[in-house]
């Protein structure tokens, strides 16, 4: 197997139990959009594209630098903390969003592997 295929065989434990049971999927989508907007502001990339397709599936696409497993840990992000236009800073929102999607059985796909 190549390294890309092997990356999909590894799992990163988000260490989330039964929290945010009251969160609807819309709150999780909001967190994805906030992360996309933050990446746009920090990396000076194209604006995120957010569309709902004819089947009712939402697609949030940003043109940032990609996601690494370290981005799923809860800690203050110096890069975000120093930037005046970002929304998040601690890595909580994305982790929570993924937990809600998992709990609500919402499929999340990425065109690229999480490194």
PDB file of C-alpha atoms in Angstrom:
ATOM      1  CA  UNK A   1       0.000   0.000   0.000  1.00  0.00           C
ATOM      2  CA  UNK A   2       1.115   3.559  -0.574  1.00  0.00           C
ATOM      3  CA  UNK A   3       1.305   6.060   2.294  1.00  0.00           C
ATOM      4  CA  UNK A   4      -2.041   7.636   1.337  1.00  0.00           C
ATOM      5  CA  UNK A   5      -3.875   4.330   1.573  1.00  0.00           C
ATOM      6  CA  UNK A   6      -2.193   3.518   4.870  1.00  0.00           C
ATOM      7  CA  UNK A   7      -3.306   6.863   6.322  1.00  0.00           C
ATOM      8  CA  UNK A   8      -6.936   5.866   5.850  1.00  0.00           C
ATOM      9  CA  UNK A   9      -6.344   2.686   7.856  1.00  0.00           C
ATOM     10  CA  UNK A  10      -5.330   4.642  10.967  1.00  0.00           C
ATOM     11  CA  UNK A  11      -7.823   6.172  13.353  1.00  0.00           C
ATOM     12  CA  UNK A  12      -7.448   9.120  15.693  1.00  0.00           C
ATOM     13  CA  UNK A  13      -9.471   8.739  18.883  1.00  0.00           C
ATOM     14  CA  UNK A  14     -11.313  11.973  19.545  1.00  0.00           C
ATOM     15  CA  UNK A  15     -11.898  10.830  23.134  1.00  0.00           C
ATOM     16  CA  UNK A  16     -15.487  12.074  23.116  1.00  0.00           C
ATOM     17  CA  UNK A  17     -18.153  10.392  25.188  1.00  0.00           C
ATOM     18  CA  UNK A  18     -21.789  11.438  25.337  1.00  0.00           C
ATOM     19  CA  UNK A  19     -21.500  15.207  25.141  1.00  0.00           C
ATOM     20  CA  UNK A  20     -23.317  17.713  22.989  1.00  0.00           C
ATOM     21  CA  UNK A  21     -26.310  15.394  22.747  1.00  0.00           C
ATOM     22  CA  UNK A  22     -28.501  18.469  22.326  1.00  0.00           C
ATOM     23  CA  UNK A  23     -26.530  19.823  19.345  1.00  0.00           C
ATOM     24  CA  UNK A  24     -28.351  19.587  16.001  1.00  0.00           C
ATOM     25  CA  UNK A  25     -26.418  18.950  12.802  1.00  0.00           C
ATOM     26  CA  UNK A  26     -26.833  22.652  11.902  1.00  0.00           C
ATOM     27  CA  UNK A  27     -24.544  23.596  14.830  1.00  0.00           C
ATOM     28  CA  UNK A  28     -21.876  21.211  13.550  1.00  0.00           C
ATOM     29  CA  UNK A  29     -22.145  22.661  10.047  1.00  0.00           C
ATOM     30  CA  UNK A  30     -21.754  26.124  11.575  1.00  0.00           C
ATOM     31  CA  UNK A  31     -18.474  24.992  13.166  1.00  0.00           C
ATOM     32  CA  UNK A  32     -17.177  23.654   9.827  1.00  0.00           C
ATOM     33  CA  UNK A  33     -18.018  26.969   8.191  1.00  0.00           C
ATOM     34  CA  UNK A  34     -16.265  28.874  11.003  1.00  0.00           C
ATOM     35  CA  UNK A  35     -13.141  26.766  10.474  1.00  0.00           C
ATOM     36  CA  UNK A  36     -13.257  27.376   6.726  1.00  0.00           C
ATOM     37  CA  UNK A  37     -13.607  31.129   7.298  1.00  0.00           C
ATOM     38  CA  UNK A  38     -10.698  31.092   9.750  1.00  0.00           C
ATOM     39  CA  UNK A  39      -8.477  29.309   7.235  1.00  0.00           C
ATOM     40  CA  UNK A  40      -9.487  31.834   4.571  1.00  0.00           C
ATOM     41  CA  UNK A  41      -8.500  34.711   6.881  1.00  0.00           C
ATOM     42  CA  UNK A  42      -5.222  33.210   8.063  1.00  0.00           C
ATOM     43  CA  UNK A  43      -3.930  31.714   4.815  1.00  0.00           C
ATOM     44  CA  UNK A  44      -5.382  34.401   2.517  1.00  0.00           C
ATOM     45  CA  UNK A  45      -7.013  31.761   0.329  1.00  0.00           C
ATOM     46  CA  UNK A  46     -10.129  31.955  -1.805  1.00  0.00           C
ATOM     47  CA  UNK A  47     -13.402  32.305   0.090  1.00  0.00           C
ATOM     48  CA  UNK A  48     -15.023  29.035   1.159  1.00  0.00           C
ATOM     49  CA  UNK A  49     -17.746  27.633  -1.066  1.00  0.00           C
ATOM     50  CA  UNK A  50     -20.882  26.434   0.705  1.00  0.00           C
ATOM     51  CA  UNK A  51     -23.625  24.745  -1.312  1.00  0.00           C
ATOM     52  CA  UNK A  52     -26.533  22.411  -0.769  1.00  0.00           C
ATOM     53  CA  UNK A  53     -26.860  19.955  -3.646  1.00  0.00           C
ATOM     54  CA  UNK A  54     -30.040  18.631  -5.247  1.00  0.00           C
ATOM     55  CA  UNK A  55     -30.014  15.615  -2.888  1.00  0.00           C
ATOM     56  CA  UNK A  56     -29.971  17.886   0.169  1.00  0.00           C
ATOM     57  CA  UNK A  57     -26.322  17.235   1.058  1.00  0.00           C
ATOM     58  CA  UNK A  58     -24.256  20.194   2.205  1.00  0.00           C
ATOM     59  CA  UNK A  59     -20.754  20.764   0.846  1.00  0.00           C
ATOM     60  CA  UNK A  60     -18.356  23.080   2.657  1.00  0.00           C
ATOM     61  CA  UNK A  61     -15.180  23.553   0.650  1.00  0.00           C
ATOM     62  CA  UNK A  62     -12.256  25.642   1.717  1.00  0.00           C
ATOM     63  CA  UNK A  63      -9.037  26.182  -0.154  1.00  0.00           C
ATOM     64  CA  UNK A  64      -6.730  26.120   2.823  1.00  0.00           C
ATOM     65  CA  UNK A  65      -3.621  24.249   3.791  1.00  0.00           C
ATOM     66  CA  UNK A  66      -5.345  21.025   4.783  1.00  0.00           C
ATOM     67  CA  UNK A  67      -6.136  19.282   8.036  1.00  0.00           C
ATOM     68  CA  UNK A  68      -3.647  17.446  10.206  1.00  0.00           C
ATOM     69  CA  UNK A  69      -4.463  15.232  13.159  1.00  0.00           C
ATOM     70  CA  UNK A  70      -2.863  17.841  15.440  1.00  0.00           C
ATOM     71  CA  UNK A  71      -5.723  20.165  14.510  1.00  0.00           C
ATOM     72  CA  UNK A  72      -8.067  17.789  16.330  1.00  0.00           C
ATOM     73  CA  UNK A  73      -6.371  18.237  19.684  1.00  0.00           C
ATOM     74  CA  UNK A  74      -7.703  20.756  22.158  1.00  0.00           C
ATOM     75  CA  UNK A  75      -5.145  23.467  22.691  1.00  0.00           C
ATOM     76  CA  UNK A  76      -4.763  27.150  22.021  1.00  0.00           C
ATOM     77  CA  UNK A  77      -3.638  27.861  18.472  1.00  0.00           C
ATOM     78  CA  UNK A  78      -1.026  30.649  18.464  1.00  0.00           C
ATOM     79  CA  UNK A  79      -1.608  31.369  14.792  1.00  0.00           C
ATOM     80  CA  UNK A  80      -5.338  31.874  15.351  1.00  0.00           C
ATOM     81  CA  UNK A  81      -4.825  33.736  18.630  1.00  0.00           C
ATOM     82  CA  UNK A  82      -2.657  36.356  16.901  1.00  0.00           C
ATOM     83  CA  UNK A  83      -4.990  36.876  13.941  1.00  0.00           C
ATOM     84  CA  UNK A  84      -7.646  39.596  14.440  1.00  0.00           C
ATOM     85  CA  UNK A  85     -10.267  38.101  12.094  1.00  0.00           C
ATOM     86  CA  UNK A  86     -10.598  34.481  13.195  1.00  0.00           C
ATOM     87  CA  UNK A  87     -13.527  32.895  15.003  1.00  0.00           C
ATOM     88  CA  UNK A  88     -12.010  29.900  16.803  1.00  0.00           C
ATOM     89  CA  UNK A  89      -8.834  29.452  18.796  1.00  0.00           C
ATOM     90  CA  UNK A  90      -8.830  26.237  20.777  1.00  0.00           C
ATOM     91  CA  UNK A  91      -9.680  23.343  18.436  1.00  0.00           C
ATOM     92  CA  UNK A  92     -12.907  22.639  20.271  1.00  0.00           C
ATOM     93  CA  UNK A  93     -15.385  23.489  17.506  1.00  0.00           C
ATOM     94  CA  UNK A  94     -14.073  21.126  14.852  1.00  0.00           C
ATOM     95  CA  UNK A  95     -13.767  18.258  17.305  1.00  0.00           C
ATOM     96  CA  UNK A  96     -17.298  18.892  18.560  1.00  0.00           C
ATOM     97  CA  UNK A  97     -18.636  19.108  15.013  1.00  0.00           C
ATOM     98  CA  UNK A  98     -17.117  15.750  14.097  1.00  0.00           C
ATOM     99  CA  UNK A  99     -18.556  14.198  17.263  1.00  0.00           C
ATOM    100  CA  UNK A 100     -22.034  15.505  16.417  1.00  0.00           C
ATOM    101  CA  UNK A 101     -21.782  14.229  12.848  1.00  0.00           C
ATOM    102  CA  UNK A 102     -20.746  10.818  14.154  1.00  0.00           C
ATOM    103  CA  UNK A 103     -23.563  10.727  16.718  1.00  0.00           C
ATOM    104  CA  UNK A 104     -26.141  11.782  14.129  1.00  0.00           C
ATOM    105  CA  UNK A 105     -24.702   9.337  11.575  1.00  0.00           C
ATOM    106  CA  UNK A 106     -23.828  12.107   9.122  1.00  0.00           C
ATOM    107  CA  UNK A 107     -21.180  11.032   6.645  1.00  0.00           C
ATOM    108  CA  UNK A 108     -18.191  13.355   6.376  1.00  0.00           C
ATOM    109  CA  UNK A 109     -15.916  13.087   3.377  1.00  0.00           C
ATOM    110  CA  UNK A 110     -12.713  14.785   2.406  1.00  0.00           C
ATOM    111  CA  UNK A 111     -11.127  14.764  -1.025  1.00  0.00           C
ATOM    112  CA  UNK A 112      -7.745  14.549   0.710  1.00  0.00           C
ATOM    113  CA  UNK A 113      -6.592  12.371   3.605  1.00  0.00           C
ATOM    114  CA  UNK A 114      -6.142  13.899   7.036  1.00  0.00           C
ATOM    115  CA  UNK A 115      -2.394  13.789   7.642  1.00  0.00           C
TER     116      UNK A 115
END
